[in-house]
Short mmCIF file of C-alpha atoms in Angstrom, two decimals:
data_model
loop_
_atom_site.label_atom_id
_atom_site.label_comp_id
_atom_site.label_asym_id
_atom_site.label_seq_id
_atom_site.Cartn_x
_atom_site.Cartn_y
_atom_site.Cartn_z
CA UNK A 1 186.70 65.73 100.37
CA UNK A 2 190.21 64.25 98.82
CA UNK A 3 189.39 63.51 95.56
CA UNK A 4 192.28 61.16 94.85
CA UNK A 5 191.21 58.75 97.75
CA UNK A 6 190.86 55.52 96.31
CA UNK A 7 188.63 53.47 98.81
CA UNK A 8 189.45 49.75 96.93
CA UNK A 9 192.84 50.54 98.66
CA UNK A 10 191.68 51.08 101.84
CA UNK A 11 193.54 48.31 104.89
CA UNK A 12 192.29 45.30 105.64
CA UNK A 13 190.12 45.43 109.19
CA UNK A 14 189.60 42.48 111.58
CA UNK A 15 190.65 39.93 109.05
CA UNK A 16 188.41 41.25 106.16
CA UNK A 17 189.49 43.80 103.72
CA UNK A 18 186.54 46.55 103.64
CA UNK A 19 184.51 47.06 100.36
CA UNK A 20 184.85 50.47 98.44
CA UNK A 21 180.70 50.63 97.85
CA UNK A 22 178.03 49.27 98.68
CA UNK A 23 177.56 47.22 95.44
CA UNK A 24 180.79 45.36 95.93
CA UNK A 25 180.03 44.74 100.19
CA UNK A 26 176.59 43.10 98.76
CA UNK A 27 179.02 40.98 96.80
CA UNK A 28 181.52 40.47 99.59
CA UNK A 29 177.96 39.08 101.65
CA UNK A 30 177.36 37.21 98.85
CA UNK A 31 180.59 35.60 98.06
CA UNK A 32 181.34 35.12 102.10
CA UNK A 33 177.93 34.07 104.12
CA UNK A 34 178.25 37.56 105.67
CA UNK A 35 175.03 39.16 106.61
CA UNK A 36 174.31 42.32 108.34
CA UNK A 37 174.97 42.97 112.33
CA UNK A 38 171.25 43.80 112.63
CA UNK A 39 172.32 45.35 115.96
CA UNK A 40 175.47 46.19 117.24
CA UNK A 41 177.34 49.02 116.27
CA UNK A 42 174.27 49.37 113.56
CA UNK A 43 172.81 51.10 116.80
CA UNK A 44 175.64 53.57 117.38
CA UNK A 45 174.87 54.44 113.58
CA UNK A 46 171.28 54.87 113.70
CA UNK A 47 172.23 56.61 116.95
CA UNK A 48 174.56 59.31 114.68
CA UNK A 49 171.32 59.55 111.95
CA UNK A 50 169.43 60.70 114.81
CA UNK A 51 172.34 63.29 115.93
CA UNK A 52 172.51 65.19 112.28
CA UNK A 53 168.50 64.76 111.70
CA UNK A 54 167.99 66.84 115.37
CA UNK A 55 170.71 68.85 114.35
CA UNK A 56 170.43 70.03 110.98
CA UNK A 57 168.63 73.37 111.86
CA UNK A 58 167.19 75.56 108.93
CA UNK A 59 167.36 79.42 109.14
CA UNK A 60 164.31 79.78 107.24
CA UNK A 61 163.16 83.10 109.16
CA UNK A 62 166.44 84.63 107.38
CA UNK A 63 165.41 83.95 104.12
CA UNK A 64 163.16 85.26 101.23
CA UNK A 65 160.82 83.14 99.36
CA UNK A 66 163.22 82.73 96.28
CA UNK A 67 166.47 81.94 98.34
CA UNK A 68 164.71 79.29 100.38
CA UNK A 69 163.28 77.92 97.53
CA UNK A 70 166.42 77.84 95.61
CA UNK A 71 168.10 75.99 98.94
CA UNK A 72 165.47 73.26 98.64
CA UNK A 73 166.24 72.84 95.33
CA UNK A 74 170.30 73.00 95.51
CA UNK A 75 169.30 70.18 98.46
CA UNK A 76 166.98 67.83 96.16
CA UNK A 77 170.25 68.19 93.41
CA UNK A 78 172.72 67.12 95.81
CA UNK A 79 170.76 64.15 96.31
CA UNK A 80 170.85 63.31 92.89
CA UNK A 81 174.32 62.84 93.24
CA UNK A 82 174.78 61.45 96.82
CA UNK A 83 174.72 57.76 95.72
CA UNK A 84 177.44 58.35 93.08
CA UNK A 85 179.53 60.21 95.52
CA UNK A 86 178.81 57.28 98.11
CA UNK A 87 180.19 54.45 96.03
CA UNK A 88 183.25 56.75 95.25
CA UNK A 89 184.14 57.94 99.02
CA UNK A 90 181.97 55.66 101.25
CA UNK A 91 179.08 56.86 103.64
CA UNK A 92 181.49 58.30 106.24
CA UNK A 93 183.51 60.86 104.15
CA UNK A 94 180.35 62.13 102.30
CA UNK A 95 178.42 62.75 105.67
CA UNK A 96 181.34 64.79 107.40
CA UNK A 97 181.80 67.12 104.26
CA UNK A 98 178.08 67.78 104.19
CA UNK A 99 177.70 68.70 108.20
CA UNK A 100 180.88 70.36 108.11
CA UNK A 101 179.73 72.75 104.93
CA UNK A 102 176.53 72.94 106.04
CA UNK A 103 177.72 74.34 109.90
CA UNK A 104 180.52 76.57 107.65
CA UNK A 105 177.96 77.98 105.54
CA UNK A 106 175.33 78.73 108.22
CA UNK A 107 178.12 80.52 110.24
CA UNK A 108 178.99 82.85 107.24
CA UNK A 109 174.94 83.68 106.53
CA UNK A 110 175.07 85.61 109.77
CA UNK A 111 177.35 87.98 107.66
CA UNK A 112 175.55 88.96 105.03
CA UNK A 113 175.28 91.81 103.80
CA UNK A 114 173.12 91.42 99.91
CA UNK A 115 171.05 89.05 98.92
CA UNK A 116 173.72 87.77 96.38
CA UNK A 117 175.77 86.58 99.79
CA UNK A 118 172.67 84.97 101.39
CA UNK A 119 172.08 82.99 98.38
CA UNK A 120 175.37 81.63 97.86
CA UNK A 121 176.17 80.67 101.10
CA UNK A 122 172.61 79.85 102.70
CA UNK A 123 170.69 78.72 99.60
CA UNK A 124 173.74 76.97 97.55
CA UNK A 125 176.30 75.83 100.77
CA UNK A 126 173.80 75.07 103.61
CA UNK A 127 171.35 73.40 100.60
CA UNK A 128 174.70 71.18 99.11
CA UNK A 129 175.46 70.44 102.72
CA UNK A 130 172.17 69.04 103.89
CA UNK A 131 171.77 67.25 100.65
CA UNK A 132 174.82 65.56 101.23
CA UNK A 133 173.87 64.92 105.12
CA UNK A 134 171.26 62.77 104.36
CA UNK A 135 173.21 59.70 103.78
CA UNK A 136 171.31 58.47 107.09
CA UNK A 137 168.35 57.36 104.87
CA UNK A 138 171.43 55.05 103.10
CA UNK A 139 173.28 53.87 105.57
CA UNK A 140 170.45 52.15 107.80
CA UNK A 141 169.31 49.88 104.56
CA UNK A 142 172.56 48.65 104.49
CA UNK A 143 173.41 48.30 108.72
CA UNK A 144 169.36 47.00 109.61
CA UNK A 145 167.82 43.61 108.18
CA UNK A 146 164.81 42.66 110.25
CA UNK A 147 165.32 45.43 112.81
CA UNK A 148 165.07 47.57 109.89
CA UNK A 149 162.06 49.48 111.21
CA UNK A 150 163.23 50.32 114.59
CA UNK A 151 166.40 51.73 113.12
CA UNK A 152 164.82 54.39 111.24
CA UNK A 153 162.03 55.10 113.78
CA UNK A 154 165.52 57.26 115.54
CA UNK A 155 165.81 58.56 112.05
CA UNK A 156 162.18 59.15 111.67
CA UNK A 157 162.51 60.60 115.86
CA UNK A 158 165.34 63.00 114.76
CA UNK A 159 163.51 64.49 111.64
CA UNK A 160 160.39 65.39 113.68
CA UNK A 161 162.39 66.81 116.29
CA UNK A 162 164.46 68.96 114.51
CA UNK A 163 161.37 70.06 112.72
CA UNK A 164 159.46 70.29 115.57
CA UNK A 165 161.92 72.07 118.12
CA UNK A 166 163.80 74.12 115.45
CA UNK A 167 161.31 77.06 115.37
CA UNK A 168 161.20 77.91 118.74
CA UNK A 169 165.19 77.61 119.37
CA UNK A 170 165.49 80.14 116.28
CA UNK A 171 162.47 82.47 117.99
CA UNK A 172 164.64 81.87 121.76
CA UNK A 173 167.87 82.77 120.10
CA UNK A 174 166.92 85.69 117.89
CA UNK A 175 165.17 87.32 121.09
CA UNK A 176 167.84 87.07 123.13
CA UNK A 177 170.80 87.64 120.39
CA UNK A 178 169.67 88.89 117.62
CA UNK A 179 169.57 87.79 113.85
CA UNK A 180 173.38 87.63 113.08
CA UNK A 181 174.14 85.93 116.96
CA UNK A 182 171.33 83.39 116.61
CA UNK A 183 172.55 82.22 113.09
CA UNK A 184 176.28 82.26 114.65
CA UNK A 185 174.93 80.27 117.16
CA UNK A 186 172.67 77.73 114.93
CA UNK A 187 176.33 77.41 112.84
CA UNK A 188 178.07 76.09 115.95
CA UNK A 189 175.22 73.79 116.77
CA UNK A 190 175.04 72.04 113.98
CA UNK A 191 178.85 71.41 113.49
CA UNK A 192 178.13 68.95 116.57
CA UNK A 193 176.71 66.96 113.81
CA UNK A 194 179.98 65.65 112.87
CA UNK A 195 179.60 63.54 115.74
CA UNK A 196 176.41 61.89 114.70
CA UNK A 197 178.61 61.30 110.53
CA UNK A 198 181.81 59.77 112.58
CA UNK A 199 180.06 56.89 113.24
CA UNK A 200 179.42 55.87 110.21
CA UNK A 201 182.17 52.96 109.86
CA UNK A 202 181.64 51.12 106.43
CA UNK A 203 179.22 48.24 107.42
CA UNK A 204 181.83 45.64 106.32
CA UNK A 205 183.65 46.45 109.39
CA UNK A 206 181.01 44.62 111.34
CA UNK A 207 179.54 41.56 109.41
CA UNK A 208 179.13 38.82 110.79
CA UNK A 209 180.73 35.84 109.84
CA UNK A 210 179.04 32.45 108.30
CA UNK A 211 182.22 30.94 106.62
CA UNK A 212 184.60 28.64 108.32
CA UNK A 213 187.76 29.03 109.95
CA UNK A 214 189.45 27.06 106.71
CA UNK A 215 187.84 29.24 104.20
CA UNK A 216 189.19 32.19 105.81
CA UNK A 217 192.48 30.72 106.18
CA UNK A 218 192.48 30.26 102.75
CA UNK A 219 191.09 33.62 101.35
CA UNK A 220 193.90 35.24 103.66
CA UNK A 221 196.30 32.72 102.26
CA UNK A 222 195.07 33.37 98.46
CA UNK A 223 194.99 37.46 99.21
CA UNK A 224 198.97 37.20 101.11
CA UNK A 225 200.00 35.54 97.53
CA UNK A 226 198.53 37.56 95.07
CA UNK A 227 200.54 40.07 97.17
CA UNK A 228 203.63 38.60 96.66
CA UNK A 229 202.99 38.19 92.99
CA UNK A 230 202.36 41.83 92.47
CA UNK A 231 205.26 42.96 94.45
CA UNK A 232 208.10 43.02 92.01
CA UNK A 233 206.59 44.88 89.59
CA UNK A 234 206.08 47.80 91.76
CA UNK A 235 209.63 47.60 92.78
CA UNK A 236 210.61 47.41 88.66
CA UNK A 237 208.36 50.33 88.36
CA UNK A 238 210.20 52.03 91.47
CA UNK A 239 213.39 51.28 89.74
CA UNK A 240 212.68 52.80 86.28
CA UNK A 241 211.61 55.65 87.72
CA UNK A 242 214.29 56.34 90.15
CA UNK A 243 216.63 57.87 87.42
CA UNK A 244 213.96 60.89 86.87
CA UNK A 245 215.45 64.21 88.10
CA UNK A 246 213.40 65.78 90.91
CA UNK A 247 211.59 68.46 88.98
CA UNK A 248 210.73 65.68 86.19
CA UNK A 249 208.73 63.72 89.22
CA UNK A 250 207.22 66.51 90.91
CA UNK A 251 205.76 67.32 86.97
CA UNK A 252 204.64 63.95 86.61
CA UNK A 253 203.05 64.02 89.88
CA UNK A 254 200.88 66.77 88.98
CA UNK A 255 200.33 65.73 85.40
CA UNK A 256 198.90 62.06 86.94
CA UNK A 257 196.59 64.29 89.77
CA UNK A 258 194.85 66.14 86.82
CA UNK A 259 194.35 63.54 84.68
CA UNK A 260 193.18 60.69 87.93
CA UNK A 261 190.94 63.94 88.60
CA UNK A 262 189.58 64.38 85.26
CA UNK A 263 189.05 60.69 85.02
CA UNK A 264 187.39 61.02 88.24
CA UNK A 265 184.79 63.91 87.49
CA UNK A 266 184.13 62.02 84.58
CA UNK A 267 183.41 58.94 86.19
CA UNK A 268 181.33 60.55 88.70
CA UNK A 269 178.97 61.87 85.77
CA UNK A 270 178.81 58.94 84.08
CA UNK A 271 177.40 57.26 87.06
CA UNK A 272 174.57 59.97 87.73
CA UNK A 273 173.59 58.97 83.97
CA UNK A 274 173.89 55.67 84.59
CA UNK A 275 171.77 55.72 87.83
CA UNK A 276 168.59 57.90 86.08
CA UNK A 277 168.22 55.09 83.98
CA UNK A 278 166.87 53.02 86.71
CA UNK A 279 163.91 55.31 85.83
CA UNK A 280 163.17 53.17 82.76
CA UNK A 281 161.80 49.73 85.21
CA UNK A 282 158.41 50.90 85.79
CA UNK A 283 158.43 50.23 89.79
CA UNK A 284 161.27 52.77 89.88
CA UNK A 285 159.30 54.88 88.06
CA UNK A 286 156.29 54.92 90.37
CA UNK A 287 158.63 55.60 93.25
CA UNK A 288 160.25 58.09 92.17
CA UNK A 289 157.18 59.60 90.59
CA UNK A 290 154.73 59.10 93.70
CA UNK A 291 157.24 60.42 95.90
CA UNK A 292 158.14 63.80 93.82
CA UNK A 293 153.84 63.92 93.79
CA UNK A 294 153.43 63.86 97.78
CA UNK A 295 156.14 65.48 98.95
CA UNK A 296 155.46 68.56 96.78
CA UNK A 297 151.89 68.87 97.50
CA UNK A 298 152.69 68.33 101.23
CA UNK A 299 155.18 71.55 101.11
CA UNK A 300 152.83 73.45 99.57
CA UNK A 301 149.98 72.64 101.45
CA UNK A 302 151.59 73.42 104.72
CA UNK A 303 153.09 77.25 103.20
CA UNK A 304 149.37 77.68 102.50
CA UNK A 305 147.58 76.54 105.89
CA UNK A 306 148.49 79.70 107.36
CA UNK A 307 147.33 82.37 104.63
CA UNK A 308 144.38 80.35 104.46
CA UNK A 309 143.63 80.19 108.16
CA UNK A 310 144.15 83.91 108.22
CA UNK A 311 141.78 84.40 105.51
CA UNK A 312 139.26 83.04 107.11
CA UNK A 313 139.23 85.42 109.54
CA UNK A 314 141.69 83.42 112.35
CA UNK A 315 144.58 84.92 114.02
CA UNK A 316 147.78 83.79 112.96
CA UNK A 317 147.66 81.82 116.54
CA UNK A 318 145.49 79.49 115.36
CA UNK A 319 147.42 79.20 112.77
CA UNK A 320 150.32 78.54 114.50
CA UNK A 321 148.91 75.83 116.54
CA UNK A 322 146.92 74.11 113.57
CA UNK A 323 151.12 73.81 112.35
CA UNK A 324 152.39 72.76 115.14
CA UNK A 325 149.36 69.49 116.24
CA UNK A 326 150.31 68.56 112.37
CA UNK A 327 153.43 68.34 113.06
CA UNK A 328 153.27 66.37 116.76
CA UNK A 329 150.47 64.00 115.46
CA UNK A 330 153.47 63.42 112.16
CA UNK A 331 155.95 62.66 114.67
CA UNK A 332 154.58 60.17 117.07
CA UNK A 333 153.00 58.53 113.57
CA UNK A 334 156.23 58.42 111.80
CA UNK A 335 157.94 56.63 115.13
CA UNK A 336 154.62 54.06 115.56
CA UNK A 337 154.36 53.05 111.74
CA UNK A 338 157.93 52.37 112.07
CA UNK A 339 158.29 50.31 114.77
CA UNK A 340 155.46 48.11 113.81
CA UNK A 341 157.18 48.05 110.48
CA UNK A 342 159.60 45.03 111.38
CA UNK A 343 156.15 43.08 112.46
CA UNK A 344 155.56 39.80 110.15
CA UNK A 345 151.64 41.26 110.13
CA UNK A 346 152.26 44.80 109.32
CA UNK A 347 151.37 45.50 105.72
CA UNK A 348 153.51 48.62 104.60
CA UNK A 349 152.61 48.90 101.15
CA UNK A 350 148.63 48.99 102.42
CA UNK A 351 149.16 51.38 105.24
CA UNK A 352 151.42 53.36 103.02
CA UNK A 353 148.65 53.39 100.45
CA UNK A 354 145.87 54.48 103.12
CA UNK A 355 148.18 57.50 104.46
CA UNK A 356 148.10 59.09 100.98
CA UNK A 357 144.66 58.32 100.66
CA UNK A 358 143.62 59.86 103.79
CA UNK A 359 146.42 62.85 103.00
CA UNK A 360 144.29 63.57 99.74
CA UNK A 361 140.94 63.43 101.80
CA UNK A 362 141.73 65.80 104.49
CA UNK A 363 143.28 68.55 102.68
CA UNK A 364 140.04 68.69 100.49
CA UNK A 365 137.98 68.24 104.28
CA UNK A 366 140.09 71.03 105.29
CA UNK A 367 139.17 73.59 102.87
CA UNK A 368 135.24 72.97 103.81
CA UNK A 369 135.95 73.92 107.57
CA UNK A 370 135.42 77.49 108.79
CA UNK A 371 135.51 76.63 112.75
CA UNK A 372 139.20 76.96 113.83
CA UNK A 373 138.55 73.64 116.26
CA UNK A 374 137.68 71.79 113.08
CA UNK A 375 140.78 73.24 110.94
CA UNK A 376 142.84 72.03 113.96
CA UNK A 377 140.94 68.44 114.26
CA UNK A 378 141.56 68.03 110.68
CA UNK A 379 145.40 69.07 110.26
CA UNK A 380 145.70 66.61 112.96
CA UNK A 381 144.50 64.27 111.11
CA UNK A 382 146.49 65.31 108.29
CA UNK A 383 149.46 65.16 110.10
CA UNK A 384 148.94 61.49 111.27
CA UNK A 385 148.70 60.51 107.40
CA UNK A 386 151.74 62.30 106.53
CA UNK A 387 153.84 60.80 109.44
CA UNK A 388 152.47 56.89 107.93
CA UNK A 389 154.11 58.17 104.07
CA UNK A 390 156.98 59.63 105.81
CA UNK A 391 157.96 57.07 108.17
CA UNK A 392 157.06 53.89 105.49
CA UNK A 393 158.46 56.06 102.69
CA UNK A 394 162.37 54.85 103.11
CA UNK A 395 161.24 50.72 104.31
CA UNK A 396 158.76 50.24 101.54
CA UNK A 397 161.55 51.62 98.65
CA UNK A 398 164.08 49.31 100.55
CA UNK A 399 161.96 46.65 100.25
CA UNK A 400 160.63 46.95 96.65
CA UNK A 401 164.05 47.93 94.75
CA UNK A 402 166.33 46.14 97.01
CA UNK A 403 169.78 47.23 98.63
CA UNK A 404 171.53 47.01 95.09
CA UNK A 405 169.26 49.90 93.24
CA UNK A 406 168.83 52.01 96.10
CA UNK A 407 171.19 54.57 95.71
CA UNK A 408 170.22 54.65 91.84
CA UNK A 409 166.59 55.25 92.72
CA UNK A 410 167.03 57.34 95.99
CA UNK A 411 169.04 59.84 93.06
CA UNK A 412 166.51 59.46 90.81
CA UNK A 413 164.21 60.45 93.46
CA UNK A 414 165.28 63.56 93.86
CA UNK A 415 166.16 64.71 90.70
CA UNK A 416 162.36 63.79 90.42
CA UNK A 417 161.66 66.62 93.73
CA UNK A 418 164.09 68.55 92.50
CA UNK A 419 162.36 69.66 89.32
CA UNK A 420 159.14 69.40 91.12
CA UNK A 421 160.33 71.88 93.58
CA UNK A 422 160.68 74.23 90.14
CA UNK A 423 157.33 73.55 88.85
CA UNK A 424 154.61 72.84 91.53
CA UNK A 425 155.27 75.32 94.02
CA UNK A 426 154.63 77.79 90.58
CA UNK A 427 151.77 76.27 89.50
CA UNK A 428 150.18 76.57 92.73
CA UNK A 429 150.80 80.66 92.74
CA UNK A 430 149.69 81.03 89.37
CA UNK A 431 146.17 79.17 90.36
CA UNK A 432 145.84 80.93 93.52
CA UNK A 433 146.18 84.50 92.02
CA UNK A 434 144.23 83.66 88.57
CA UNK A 435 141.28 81.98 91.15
CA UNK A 436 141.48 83.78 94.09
CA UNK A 437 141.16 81.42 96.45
CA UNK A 438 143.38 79.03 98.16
CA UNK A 439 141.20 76.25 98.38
CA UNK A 440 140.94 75.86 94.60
CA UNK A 441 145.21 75.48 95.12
CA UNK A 442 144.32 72.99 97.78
CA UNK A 443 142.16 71.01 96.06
CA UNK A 444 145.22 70.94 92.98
CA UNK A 445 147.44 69.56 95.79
CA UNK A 446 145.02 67.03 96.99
CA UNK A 447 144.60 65.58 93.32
CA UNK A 448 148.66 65.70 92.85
CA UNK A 449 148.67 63.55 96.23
CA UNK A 450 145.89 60.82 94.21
CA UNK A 451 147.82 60.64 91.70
CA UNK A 452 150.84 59.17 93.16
CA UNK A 453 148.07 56.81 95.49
CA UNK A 454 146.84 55.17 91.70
CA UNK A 455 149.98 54.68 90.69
CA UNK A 456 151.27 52.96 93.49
CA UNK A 457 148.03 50.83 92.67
CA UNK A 458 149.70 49.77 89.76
CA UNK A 459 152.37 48.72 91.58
CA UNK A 460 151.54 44.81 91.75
CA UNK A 461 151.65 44.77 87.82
CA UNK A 462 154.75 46.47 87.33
CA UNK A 463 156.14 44.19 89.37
CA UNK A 464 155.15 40.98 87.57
CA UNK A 465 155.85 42.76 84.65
CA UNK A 466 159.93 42.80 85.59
CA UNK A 467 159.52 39.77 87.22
CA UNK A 468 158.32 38.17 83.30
CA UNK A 469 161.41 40.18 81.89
CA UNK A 470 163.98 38.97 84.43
CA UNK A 471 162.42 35.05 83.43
CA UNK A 472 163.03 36.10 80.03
CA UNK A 473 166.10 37.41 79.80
CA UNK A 474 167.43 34.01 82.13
CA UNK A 475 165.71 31.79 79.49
CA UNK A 476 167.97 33.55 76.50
#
């Protein structure tokens, strides 16, 4: 990724020069009439999300506990980040270094030979890669207004997919090739996913218009003269320079790359600060919170279904199958919820509230069954509440923070996972050895999950709460 591109200097584009974040296209829309295309090319993008979601294969059965653990985590980090690194290099750039790490890092995992080598380049590349992938849960927000919902139900089809499908491929392709040919293989895969990030052309590209022709005669006017005006003293600047000697140029050249990437880093990590204190309005809070709360206990959970299954005297079949009705019964919920999501009746926040209810309630159900048609029934079940927080999970942020936080919170977010990722999955060991049981780690995991469901019931009050301090702060 260049670090000295400079997107505010980026060529004008169908008669409207193209914003350098998203901050500044919300104030382009703003300033101009423009709205989203709701549509459009916004298709070919949510087409692209759907490419690197399918795509993005995992070679967990390569791994060790620790080293997948510590690529989840190097994953959640990169996320903190991905907002910052947005505004600075735009959706498109970001996405294409993340596929094209993640496919370069995957390929070199098939050739290692120490643990050391497997963790840098699986657990640190592959996890910086996919973290910086996932600018697909960005980019819709930005491309989808009231078509919102069936946007990300090709994201939502694409996660479940890839989750879905992966397993087998890996099974198909280490049969027939081995460890080292499969992973090879999985590497050239997912470079394909650079087809899915190519697509993603800054949105300003593709508003549509609400100004008249006059007013955008005169902003071209107004933008052709302060052109003029500015042209001199570049050539005076050209001029005073032209005297240096060659080697005196080349050392200023180098001196003024350091220093514009010093200024850059630093700019970069002032942001990340900047964006964790969106932490500090309480509905931020509870999103960030809830989230770090569900999707924890819903990792967890699903690492122990299996041991537990097993320990109740199952084969690991059933095990296998319990796994894999979860995870069809997520993916056909996560594409219903959100379709009906763009519906004027469809109440996310409720149904988004009832799925982490009803996550909570089956997990403890689950630990009372002993029939293996019951533990499948129920992880069906399960897996129909996780697909309604998963597929709602991205809309309901969206609409609660709005377009101009969400990058701040969606980092928060996962700095949030990130050091959840370090201290649940832990927690959850040390309770299962010092008990003995798993469903006394299950029932921890179902109370982590009711958590985040009361504070999202204090979500109405936070919100008048900001609402009373934006009045405030207007009044004065």
């Amino acid at each position: 990724m260049p670090s000295g591109t400079d997107n505010r200097a980026l060529p004008c584009h169908r008669g409207t020069c193209m914003a350098a974040t998203p901050e500044e296209g919300e104030e382009r829309q703003e300033e101009e009439g423009a709205v989203p295309p709701d549509g459009g090319w916004g298709w070919v993008v949510a087409a692209g999300v759907f490419v690197i979601a399918l795509l993005e294969w995992r070679a967990s059965s390569t791994t060790v506990a620790v080293i997948f653990s510590t690529f989840l985590v190097v994953w959640r980090l990169a996320g903190v980040v991905l907002g910052t690194l947005i505004k600075e290099f735009g959706f498109r750039r970001v996405a294409v270094t993340g596929t094209l790490l993640t496919a370069t890092c995957l390929t070199l995992s098939a050739f290692a030979a120490s643990p050391v080598h497997l963790l840098i380049t699986f657990s640190l590349g592959c996890g910086l890669g996919n973290g910086l992938s996932c600018v697909g849960y960005l980019i819709l927000a930005h491309y989808f207004n009231k078509r919102r919902g069936r946007a990300n139900t090709l994201l939502m089809a694409g996660a479940g997919l890839g989750h879905f499908a992966s397993p087998h491929v890996i099974r198909f392709l280490q049969e027939e090739y081995g460890l080292r040919g499969a992973t090879i293989i999985l590497g050239g895969i997912t470079l394909h996913a650079v087809l899915g990030a190519a697509v993603f052309q800054p949105v300003e590209w593709h508003y549509k218009k609400q100004e008249s022709t006059g007013a955008a005669e005169d902003r071209e006017d107004r933008e052709a003269l302060s052109s003029l005006l500015h042209e001199p003293t570049k050539n005076m600047a050209e001029e005073e320079t032209w005297g240096e000697s060659t080697e005196r140029k080349a050392c200023r050249r180098v001196l003024s790359g350091l220093v514009a990437f010093r200024g850059r880093v630093a700019q970069v990590l002032w942001s990340v600060v900047n964006d964790m204190k969106v932490l500090r309005r309480p509905t931020c809070l509870i999103i960030a919170l809830g989230s770090m709360l569900v999707v924890n206990a819903e990792a967890n959970f699903l690492v122990l279904v299996p041991f537990a299954i097993q320990a109740d005297g199952h084969p690991l079949q059933t095990a296998a199958w319990c796994v894999s009705i979860a995870g069809v019964c997520n993916l056909f919920t996560r594409m219903t919820v959100s379709s009906l999501s763009d519906l004027p009746w469809f109440n996310k926040r409720l149904c988004y509230m009832g799925g982490m209810a009803v996550m909570a309630a089956s997990i403890l159900v689950f630990t009372l069954q002993i029939e293996d048609a019951w533990q499948t029934g129920v992880m069906g079940v399960w897996g129909c509440a996780a697909g309604v927080f998963y597929g709602l999970n991205n809309l309901l942020m969206t609409d609660v923070v709005g377009l101009p936080r969400l990058t701040a919170v969606y980092s928060a977010k996962n700095l949030l996972g990130a050091l959840g990722f370090f201290s649940v999955g832990p927690l959850v060991g040390v309770i299962r050895d010092v008990s003995g049981s798993y469903a006394v780690s299950m029932w921890v995991l179902s109370g982590l999950i009711a958590v985040s469901f009361l504070l999202w019931l204090l979500m109405p009050a936070a919100q008048a709460y900001e609402r009373r301090q934006a009045g405030s702060s207007a009044e004065t």
